[in-house]
mmCIF file with all atom_site columns, C-alpha atoms in Angstrom:
data_model
loop_
_atom_site.group_PDB
_atom_site.id
_atom_site.type_symbol
_atom_site.label_atom_id
_atom_site.label_alt_id
_atom_site.label_comp_id
_atom_site.label_asym_id
_atom_site.label_entity_id
_atom_site.label_seq_id
_atom_site.pdbx_PDB_ins_code
_atom_site.Cartn_x
_atom_site.Cartn_y
_atom_site.Cartn_z
_atom_site.occupancy
_atom_site.B_iso_or_equiv
_atom_site.pdbx_formal_charge
_atom_site.auth_seq_id
_atom_site.auth_comp_id
_atom_site.auth_asym_id
_atom_site.auth_atom_id
_atom_site.pdbx_PDB_model_num
ATOM 1   C CA . UNK A 1 1   ? -42.980 -4.033 19.769 1.00 68.00 ? 668 UNK A CA 1
ATOM 2   C CA . UNK A 1 2   ? -44.822 -3.675 23.073 1.00 87.00 ? 669 UNK A CA 1
ATOM 3   C CA . UNK A 1 3   ? -46.438 -0.367 24.004 1.00 97.00 ? 670 UNK A CA 1
ATOM 4   C CA . UNK A 1 4   ? -44.959 2.159  26.397 1.00 98.00 ? 671 UNK A CA 1
ATOM 5   C CA . UNK A 1 5   ? -46.699 4.023  29.196 1.00 98.00 ? 672 UNK A CA 1
ATOM 6   C CA . UNK A 1 6   ? -44.887 7.284  29.912 1.00 98.00 ? 673 UNK A CA 1
ATOM 7   C CA . UNK A 1 7   ? -45.776 8.831  33.274 1.00 98.00 ? 674 UNK A CA 1
ATOM 8   C CA . UNK A 1 8   ? -44.843 12.522 33.552 1.00 98.00 ? 675 UNK A CA 1
ATOM 9   C CA . UNK A 1 9   ? -45.076 13.608 37.174 1.00 98.00 ? 676 UNK A CA 1
ATOM 10  C CA . UNK A 1 10  ? -44.519 17.145 38.389 1.00 97.00 ? 677 UNK A CA 1
ATOM 11  C CA . UNK A 1 11  ? -46.061 20.075 40.217 1.00 96.00 ? 678 UNK A CA 1
ATOM 12  C CA . UNK A 1 12  ? -48.420 22.524 38.525 1.00 95.00 ? 679 UNK A CA 1
ATOM 13  C CA . UNK A 1 13  ? -46.477 24.648 36.053 1.00 95.00 ? 680 UNK A CA 1
ATOM 14  C CA . UNK A 1 14  ? -43.623 22.166 35.606 1.00 97.00 ? 681 UNK A CA 1
ATOM 15  C CA . UNK A 1 15  ? -44.431 21.682 31.924 1.00 96.00 ? 682 UNK A CA 1
ATOM 16  C CA . UNK A 1 16  ? -46.020 18.241 31.989 1.00 97.00 ? 683 UNK A CA 1
ATOM 17  C CA . UNK A 1 17  ? -48.462 18.940 29.157 1.00 95.00 ? 684 UNK A CA 1
ATOM 18  C CA . UNK A 1 18  ? -45.949 20.929 27.099 1.00 96.00 ? 685 UNK A CA 1
ATOM 19  C CA . UNK A 1 19  ? -43.316 18.195 27.364 1.00 98.00 ? 686 UNK A CA 1
ATOM 20  C CA . UNK A 1 20  ? -46.058 15.627 26.735 1.00 98.00 ? 687 UNK A CA 1
ATOM 21  C CA . UNK A 1 21  ? -47.075 17.336 23.485 1.00 97.00 ? 688 UNK A CA 1
ATOM 22  C CA . UNK A 1 22  ? -43.476 17.195 22.234 1.00 98.00 ? 689 UNK A CA 1
ATOM 23  C CA . UNK A 1 23  ? -43.133 13.583 23.395 1.00 98.00 ? 690 UNK A CA 1
ATOM 24  C CA . UNK A 1 24  ? -46.352 12.644 21.578 1.00 98.00 ? 691 UNK A CA 1
ATOM 25  C CA . UNK A 1 25  ? -44.997 14.208 18.384 1.00 98.00 ? 692 UNK A CA 1
ATOM 26  C CA . UNK A 1 26  ? -41.730 12.258 18.732 1.00 97.00 ? 693 UNK A CA 1
ATOM 27  C CA . UNK A 1 27  ? -43.200 8.879  19.643 1.00 97.00 ? 694 UNK A CA 1
ATOM 28  C CA . UNK A 1 28  ? -46.764 8.792  18.330 1.00 97.00 ? 695 UNK A CA 1
ATOM 29  C CA . UNK A 1 29  ? -47.994 8.058  21.858 1.00 98.00 ? 696 UNK A CA 1
ATOM 30  C CA . UNK A 1 30  ? -51.414 9.339  22.908 1.00 98.00 ? 697 UNK A CA 1
ATOM 31  C CA . UNK A 1 31  ? -51.250 12.253 25.374 1.00 97.00 ? 698 UNK A CA 1
ATOM 32  C CA . UNK A 1 32  ? -53.584 11.692 28.314 1.00 97.00 ? 699 UNK A CA 1
ATOM 33  C CA . UNK A 1 33  ? -53.065 14.964 30.127 1.00 92.00 ? 700 UNK A CA 1
ATOM 34  C CA . UNK A 1 34  ? -54.583 14.973 33.616 1.00 89.00 ? 701 UNK A CA 1
ATOM 35  C CA . UNK A 1 35  ? -56.881 17.827 32.583 1.00 88.00 ? 702 UNK A CA 1
ATOM 36  C CA . UNK A 1 36  ? -58.296 15.760 29.742 1.00 89.00 ? 703 UNK A CA 1
ATOM 37  C CA . UNK A 1 37  ? -60.212 13.788 32.358 1.00 89.00 ? 704 UNK A CA 1
ATOM 38  C CA . UNK A 1 38  ? -60.838 16.214 35.195 1.00 88.00 ? 705 UNK A CA 1
ATOM 39  C CA . UNK A 1 39  ? -61.856 19.175 33.049 1.00 89.00 ? 706 UNK A CA 1
ATOM 40  C CA . UNK A 1 40  ? -64.887 17.146 31.932 1.00 90.00 ? 707 UNK A CA 1
ATOM 41  C CA . UNK A 1 41  ? -66.424 18.050 35.287 1.00 92.00 ? 708 UNK A CA 1
ATOM 42  C CA . UNK A 1 42  ? -64.384 21.102 36.265 1.00 91.00 ? 709 UNK A CA 1
ATOM 43  C CA . UNK A 1 43  ? -65.324 23.171 33.190 1.00 89.00 ? 710 UNK A CA 1
ATOM 44  C CA . UNK A 1 44  ? -69.125 22.763 33.505 1.00 92.00 ? 711 UNK A CA 1
ATOM 45  C CA . UNK A 1 45  ? -68.737 23.890 37.132 1.00 92.00 ? 712 UNK A CA 1
ATOM 46  C CA . UNK A 1 46  ? -67.013 27.032 35.936 1.00 90.00 ? 713 UNK A CA 1
ATOM 47  C CA . UNK A 1 47  ? -63.568 26.223 37.290 1.00 88.00 ? 714 UNK A CA 1
ATOM 48  C CA . UNK A 1 48  ? -61.198 28.943 36.196 1.00 86.00 ? 715 UNK A CA 1
ATOM 49  C CA . UNK A 1 49  ? -57.955 27.901 37.863 1.00 84.00 ? 716 UNK A CA 1
ATOM 50  C CA . UNK A 1 50  ? -58.360 30.599 40.502 1.00 86.00 ? 717 UNK A CA 1
ATOM 51  C CA . UNK A 1 51  ? -61.267 29.516 42.677 1.00 85.00 ? 718 UNK A CA 1
ATOM 52  C CA . UNK A 1 52  ? -60.708 26.355 44.707 1.00 84.00 ? 719 UNK A CA 1
ATOM 53  C CA . UNK A 1 53  ? -62.321 23.124 43.519 1.00 88.00 ? 720 UNK A CA 1
ATOM 54  C CA . UNK A 1 54  ? -64.730 21.850 46.212 1.00 94.00 ? 721 UNK A CA 1
ATOM 55  C CA . UNK A 1 55  ? -64.219 18.284 47.470 1.00 93.00 ? 722 UNK A CA 1
ATOM 56  C CA . UNK A 1 56  ? -67.490 17.083 45.880 1.00 95.00 ? 723 UNK A CA 1
ATOM 57  C CA . UNK A 1 57  ? -66.286 18.220 42.452 1.00 93.00 ? 724 UNK A CA 1
ATOM 58  C CA . UNK A 1 58  ? -62.851 16.680 43.040 1.00 91.00 ? 725 UNK A CA 1
ATOM 59  C CA . UNK A 1 59  ? -64.640 13.381 43.732 1.00 94.00 ? 726 UNK A CA 1
ATOM 60  C CA . UNK A 1 60  ? -66.467 13.634 40.393 1.00 94.00 ? 727 UNK A CA 1
ATOM 61  C CA . UNK A 1 61  ? -63.165 14.392 38.669 1.00 92.00 ? 728 UNK A CA 1
ATOM 62  C CA . UNK A 1 62  ? -61.673 11.289 40.256 1.00 92.00 ? 729 UNK A CA 1
ATOM 63  C CA . UNK A 1 63  ? -64.559 9.187  38.906 1.00 95.00 ? 730 UNK A CA 1
ATOM 64  C CA . UNK A 1 64  ? -63.980 10.476 35.366 1.00 94.00 ? 731 UNK A CA 1
ATOM 65  C CA . UNK A 1 65  ? -60.234 9.867  35.773 1.00 94.00 ? 732 UNK A CA 1
ATOM 66  C CA . UNK A 1 66  ? -60.944 6.264  36.829 1.00 94.00 ? 733 UNK A CA 1
ATOM 67  C CA . UNK A 1 67  ? -63.038 5.770  33.679 1.00 95.00 ? 734 UNK A CA 1
ATOM 68  C CA . UNK A 1 68  ? -60.161 7.167  31.618 1.00 95.00 ? 735 UNK A CA 1
ATOM 69  C CA . UNK A 1 69  ? -57.810 4.633  33.188 1.00 96.00 ? 736 UNK A CA 1
ATOM 70  C CA . UNK A 1 70  ? -60.259 1.851  32.332 1.00 97.00 ? 737 UNK A CA 1
ATOM 71  C CA . UNK A 1 71  ? -60.316 2.990  28.724 1.00 96.00 ? 738 UNK A CA 1
ATOM 72  C CA . UNK A 1 72  ? -56.505 3.211  28.687 1.00 97.00 ? 739 UNK A CA 1
ATOM 73  C CA . UNK A 1 73  ? -56.291 -0.423 29.782 1.00 97.00 ? 740 UNK A CA 1
ATOM 74  C CA . UNK A 1 74  ? -58.383 -1.377 26.754 1.00 97.00 ? 741 UNK A CA 1
ATOM 75  C CA . UNK A 1 75  ? -56.036 0.280  24.245 1.00 97.00 ? 742 UNK A CA 1
ATOM 76  C CA . UNK A 1 76  ? -54.731 -1.914 21.424 1.00 97.00 ? 743 UNK A CA 1
ATOM 77  C CA . UNK A 1 77  ? -51.195 -3.255 21.745 1.00 96.00 ? 744 UNK A CA 1
ATOM 78  C CA . UNK A 1 78  ? -49.768 -0.772 19.252 1.00 96.00 ? 745 UNK A CA 1
ATOM 79  C CA . UNK A 1 79  ? -50.900 2.257  21.279 1.00 98.00 ? 746 UNK A CA 1
ATOM 80  C CA . UNK A 1 80  ? -48.456 3.906  23.656 1.00 98.00 ? 747 UNK A CA 1
ATOM 81  C CA . UNK A 1 81  ? -49.676 6.462  26.188 1.00 98.00 ? 748 UNK A CA 1
ATOM 82  C CA . UNK A 1 82  ? -48.390 9.524  28.001 1.00 98.00 ? 749 UNK A CA 1
ATOM 83  C CA . UNK A 1 83  ? -50.015 10.277 31.351 1.00 98.00 ? 750 UNK A CA 1
ATOM 84  C CA . UNK A 1 84  ? -49.377 13.564 33.131 1.00 97.00 ? 751 UNK A CA 1
ATOM 85  C CA . UNK A 1 85  ? -50.093 14.158 36.798 1.00 95.00 ? 752 UNK A CA 1
ATOM 86  C CA . UNK A 1 86  ? -49.205 16.071 39.920 1.00 95.00 ? 753 UNK A CA 1
ATOM 87  C CA . UNK A 1 87  ? -49.054 13.418 42.634 1.00 95.00 ? 754 UNK A CA 1
ATOM 88  C CA . UNK A 1 88  ? -48.954 14.797 46.154 1.00 94.00 ? 755 UNK A CA 1
ATOM 89  C CA . UNK A 1 89  ? -46.497 13.409 48.685 1.00 95.00 ? 756 UNK A CA 1
ATOM 90  C CA . UNK A 1 90  ? -49.155 11.555 50.639 1.00 94.00 ? 757 UNK A CA 1
ATOM 91  C CA . UNK A 1 91  ? -50.921 8.192  50.537 1.00 95.00 ? 758 UNK A CA 1
ATOM 92  C CA . UNK A 1 92  ? -53.483 9.440  48.000 1.00 93.00 ? 759 UNK A CA 1
ATOM 93  C CA . UNK A 1 93  ? -50.725 10.681 45.688 1.00 95.00 ? 760 UNK A CA 1
ATOM 94  C CA . UNK A 1 94  ? -48.870 7.381  45.943 1.00 96.00 ? 761 UNK A CA 1
ATOM 95  C CA . UNK A 1 95  ? -52.073 5.437  45.248 1.00 96.00 ? 762 UNK A CA 1
ATOM 96  C CA . UNK A 1 96  ? -52.877 7.548  42.182 1.00 95.00 ? 763 UNK A CA 1
ATOM 97  C CA . UNK A 1 97  ? -49.364 7.053  40.806 1.00 96.00 ? 764 UNK A CA 1
ATOM 98  C CA . UNK A 1 98  ? -49.664 3.329  41.388 1.00 97.00 ? 765 UNK A CA 1
ATOM 99  C CA . UNK A 1 99  ? -52.905 3.234  39.383 1.00 97.00 ? 766 UNK A CA 1
ATOM 100 C CA . UNK A 1 100 ? -51.094 4.598  36.350 1.00 97.00 ? 767 UNK A CA 1
ATOM 101 C CA . UNK A 1 101 ? -48.233 2.132  36.786 1.00 97.00 ? 768 UNK A CA 1
ATOM 102 C CA . UNK A 1 102 ? -50.857 -0.621 37.029 1.00 98.00 ? 769 UNK A CA 1
ATOM 103 C CA . UNK A 1 103 ? -52.185 0.373  33.596 1.00 98.00 ? 770 UNK A CA 1
ATOM 104 C CA . UNK A 1 104 ? -48.728 -0.395 32.198 1.00 98.00 ? 771 UNK A CA 1
ATOM 105 C CA . UNK A 1 105 ? -48.583 -3.711 34.029 1.00 97.00 ? 772 UNK A CA 1
ATOM 106 C CA . UNK A 1 106 ? -52.073 -4.699 32.873 1.00 97.00 ? 773 UNK A CA 1
ATOM 107 C CA . UNK A 1 107 ? -51.183 -3.812 29.271 1.00 97.00 ? 774 UNK A CA 1
ATOM 108 C CA . UNK A 1 108 ? -47.794 -5.548 29.492 1.00 97.00 ? 775 UNK A CA 1
ATOM 109 C CA . UNK A 1 109 ? -46.308 -2.202 28.488 1.00 97.00 ? 776 UNK A CA 1
ATOM 110 C CA . UNK A 1 110 ? -42.963 -0.696 29.302 1.00 96.00 ? 777 UNK A CA 1
ATOM 111 C CA . UNK A 1 111 ? -43.387 1.820  32.148 1.00 97.00 ? 778 UNK A CA 1
ATOM 112 C CA . UNK A 1 112 ? -41.288 5.001  32.008 1.00 97.00 ? 779 UNK A CA 1
ATOM 113 C CA . UNK A 1 113 ? -41.689 7.206  35.113 1.00 98.00 ? 780 UNK A CA 1
ATOM 114 C CA . UNK A 1 114 ? -40.414 10.771 34.686 1.00 98.00 ? 781 UNK A CA 1
ATOM 115 C CA . UNK A 1 115 ? -40.212 13.416 37.415 1.00 98.00 ? 782 UNK A CA 1
ATOM 116 C CA . UNK A 1 116 ? -40.295 16.987 36.149 1.00 98.00 ? 783 UNK A CA 1
ATOM 117 C CA . UNK A 1 117 ? -38.840 19.428 38.647 1.00 96.00 ? 784 UNK A CA 1
ATOM 118 C CA . UNK A 1 118 ? -38.626 23.190 38.702 1.00 96.00 ? 785 UNK A CA 1
ATOM 119 C CA . UNK A 1 119 ? -37.841 25.891 41.269 1.00 96.00 ? 786 UNK A CA 1
ATOM 120 C CA . UNK A 1 120 ? -40.932 27.189 43.108 1.00 95.00 ? 787 UNK A CA 1
ATOM 121 C CA . UNK A 1 121 ? -40.393 30.776 41.927 1.00 96.00 ? 788 UNK A CA 1
ATOM 122 C CA . UNK A 1 122 ? -40.365 29.616 38.295 1.00 96.00 ? 789 UNK A CA 1
ATOM 123 C CA . UNK A 1 123 ? -43.469 27.486 38.895 1.00 95.00 ? 790 UNK A CA 1
ATOM 124 C CA . UNK A 1 124 ? -45.211 30.530 40.403 1.00 94.00 ? 791 UNK A CA 1
ATOM 125 C CA . UNK A 1 125 ? -44.298 32.604 37.347 1.00 95.00 ? 792 UNK A CA 1
ATOM 126 C CA . UNK A 1 126 ? -45.564 29.906 34.991 1.00 95.00 ? 793 UNK A CA 1
ATOM 127 C CA . UNK A 1 127 ? -48.905 29.258 36.685 1.00 93.00 ? 794 UNK A CA 1
ATOM 128 C CA . UNK A 1 128 ? -49.858 32.893 36.130 1.00 91.00 ? 795 UNK A CA 1
ATOM 129 C CA . UNK A 1 129 ? -49.286 32.703 32.342 1.00 89.00 ? 796 UNK A CA 1
ATOM 130 C CA . UNK A 1 130 ? -52.378 33.406 30.203 1.00 86.00 ? 797 UNK A CA 1
ATOM 131 C CA . UNK A 1 131 ? -52.138 30.134 28.233 1.00 84.00 ? 798 UNK A CA 1
ATOM 132 C CA . UNK A 1 132 ? -53.243 28.262 31.355 1.00 84.00 ? 799 UNK A CA 1
ATOM 133 C CA . UNK A 1 133 ? -56.681 29.927 31.056 1.00 76.00 ? 800 UNK A CA 1
ATOM 134 C CA . UNK A 1 134 ? -57.892 27.622 28.282 1.00 76.00 ? 801 UNK A CA 1
ATOM 135 C CA . UNK A 1 135 ? -57.982 24.703 30.708 1.00 78.00 ? 802 UNK A CA 1
ATOM 136 C CA . UNK A 1 136 ? -59.022 24.631 34.364 1.00 79.00 ? 803 UNK A CA 1
ATOM 137 C CA . UNK A 1 137 ? -55.393 24.680 35.458 1.00 87.00 ? 804 UNK A CA 1
ATOM 138 C CA . UNK A 1 138 ? -54.229 26.194 38.716 1.00 87.00 ? 805 UNK A CA 1
ATOM 139 C CA . UNK A 1 139 ? -53.361 29.833 37.979 1.00 90.00 ? 806 UNK A CA 1
ATOM 140 C CA . UNK A 1 140 ? -52.851 31.422 41.374 1.00 91.00 ? 807 UNK A CA 1
ATOM 141 C CA . UNK A 1 141 ? -49.219 31.509 42.580 1.00 94.00 ? 808 UNK A CA 1
ATOM 142 C CA . UNK A 1 142 ? -50.363 31.755 46.218 1.00 94.00 ? 809 UNK A CA 1
ATOM 143 C CA . UNK A 1 143 ? -52.536 28.635 45.818 1.00 92.00 ? 810 UNK A CA 1
ATOM 144 C CA . UNK A 1 144 ? -49.613 26.845 44.172 1.00 93.00 ? 811 UNK A CA 1
ATOM 145 C CA . UNK A 1 145 ? -47.383 27.586 47.153 1.00 95.00 ? 812 UNK A CA 1
ATOM 146 C CA . UNK A 1 146 ? -50.134 26.481 49.534 1.00 93.00 ? 813 UNK A CA 1
ATOM 147 C CA . UNK A 1 147 ? -50.649 23.180 47.656 1.00 90.00 ? 814 UNK A CA 1
ATOM 148 C CA . UNK A 1 148 ? -46.938 22.421 47.553 1.00 94.00 ? 815 UNK A CA 1
ATOM 149 C CA . UNK A 1 149 ? -46.462 23.330 51.208 1.00 94.00 ? 816 UNK A CA 1
ATOM 150 C CA . UNK A 1 150 ? -49.489 21.397 52.449 1.00 93.00 ? 817 UNK A CA 1
ATOM 151 C CA . UNK A 1 151 ? -49.225 18.256 50.286 1.00 91.00 ? 818 UNK A CA 1
ATOM 152 C CA . UNK A 1 152 ? -45.722 18.272 48.813 1.00 91.00 ? 819 UNK A CA 1
ATOM 153 C CA . UNK A 1 153 ? -44.714 16.050 45.923 1.00 94.00 ? 820 UNK A CA 1
ATOM 154 C CA . UNK A 1 154 ? -44.502 12.310 45.643 1.00 95.00 ? 821 UNK A CA 1
ATOM 155 C CA . UNK A 1 155 ? -40.900 11.161 46.042 1.00 95.00 ? 822 UNK A CA 1
ATOM 156 C CA . UNK A 1 156 ? -39.367 9.899  42.795 1.00 95.00 ? 823 UNK A CA 1
ATOM 157 C CA . UNK A 1 157 ? -39.343 6.160  42.170 1.00 88.00 ? 824 UNK A CA 1
ATOM 158 C CA . UNK A 1 158 ? -35.962 4.451  42.103 1.00 88.00 ? 825 UNK A CA 1
ATOM 159 C CA . UNK A 1 159 ? -34.670 4.584  38.560 1.00 90.00 ? 826 UNK A CA 1
ATOM 160 C CA . UNK A 1 160 ? -37.051 7.349  37.464 1.00 96.00 ? 827 UNK A CA 1
ATOM 161 C CA . UNK A 1 161 ? -35.799 9.857  34.930 1.00 97.00 ? 828 UNK A CA 1
ATOM 162 C CA . UNK A 1 162 ? -35.358 13.268 36.576 1.00 98.00 ? 829 UNK A CA 1
ATOM 163 C CA . UNK A 1 163 ? -35.585 16.431 34.456 1.00 98.00 ? 830 UNK A CA 1
ATOM 164 C CA . UNK A 1 164 ? -35.257 20.034 35.619 1.00 98.00 ? 831 UNK A CA 1
ATOM 165 C CA . UNK A 1 165 ? -37.713 21.847 33.337 1.00 98.00 ? 832 UNK A CA 1
ATOM 166 C CA . UNK A 1 166 ? -36.420 25.191 34.553 1.00 96.00 ? 833 UNK A CA 1
ATOM 167 C CA . UNK A 1 167 ? -33.126 24.435 32.821 1.00 97.00 ? 834 UNK A CA 1
ATOM 168 C CA . UNK A 1 168 ? -34.225 22.032 30.074 1.00 98.00 ? 835 UNK A CA 1
ATOM 169 C CA . UNK A 1 169 ? -36.345 23.212 27.125 1.00 98.00 ? 836 UNK A CA 1
ATOM 170 C CA . UNK A 1 170 ? -39.503 21.115 26.548 1.00 98.00 ? 837 UNK A CA 1
ATOM 171 C CA . UNK A 1 171 ? -38.350 19.643 23.231 1.00 98.00 ? 838 UNK A CA 1
ATOM 172 C CA . UNK A 1 172 ? -35.044 18.554 24.789 1.00 98.00 ? 839 UNK A CA 1
ATOM 173 C CA . UNK A 1 173 ? -36.879 17.046 27.765 1.00 98.00 ? 840 UNK A CA 1
ATOM 174 C CA . UNK A 1 174 ? -39.099 15.090 25.357 1.00 98.00 ? 841 UNK A CA 1
ATOM 175 C CA . UNK A 1 175 ? -36.048 13.869 23.439 1.00 98.00 ? 842 UNK A CA 1
ATOM 176 C CA . UNK A 1 176 ? -34.448 12.631 26.677 1.00 98.00 ? 843 UNK A CA 1
ATOM 177 C CA . UNK A 1 177 ? -37.632 10.781 27.600 1.00 98.00 ? 844 UNK A CA 1
ATOM 178 C CA . UNK A 1 178 ? -38.046 9.264  24.128 1.00 97.00 ? 845 UNK A CA 1
ATOM 179 C CA . UNK A 1 179 ? -34.448 8.044  24.289 1.00 96.00 ? 846 UNK A CA 1
ATOM 180 C CA . UNK A 1 180 ? -35.481 5.780  27.198 1.00 92.00 ? 847 UNK A CA 1
ATOM 181 C CA . UNK A 1 181 ? -37.386 3.495  24.853 1.00 89.00 ? 848 UNK A CA 1
ATOM 182 C CA . UNK A 1 182 ? -34.585 3.150  22.344 1.00 79.00 ? 849 UNK A CA 1
ATOM 183 C CA . UNK A 1 183 ? -31.840 2.355  24.838 1.00 62.00 ? 850 UNK A CA 1
#
């Protein structure tokens, strides 16, 4: 059986990592949460999810992310992967999403794009939760609103699975995603 590359896309607080953890448990796929890569440089800087990340540090995070994608391409054929990301609705967001899709193509893996959506007020409530402190995740509701207003979200690909995580519990969302590879 060929591997699968799951691509969970959604704004901060939409539950990408939480759904990804459940999906990993269901499928055995490796969870490659976006913070796995970027926190390698954000944490030494002292990023706390409240202070903005300067452009120079974002560039370092992008370099580490690119190395992670290289490693993902090298995965054995029996390894499936779950990528999580917030892709902005601009050219950079589209290019980043395409890089993850390209990993699937290069690995001859099935590509499963999933858009996680949630109302802004619920996202704002979630980003302020204490469990986001253990990673350099965005934690300021005002910054969340600013990011979403300024950069938006990448439009869903045709045929992408759409899940409202405000109405769908994480385990159910993961079950719906896992069902894509058995159908």
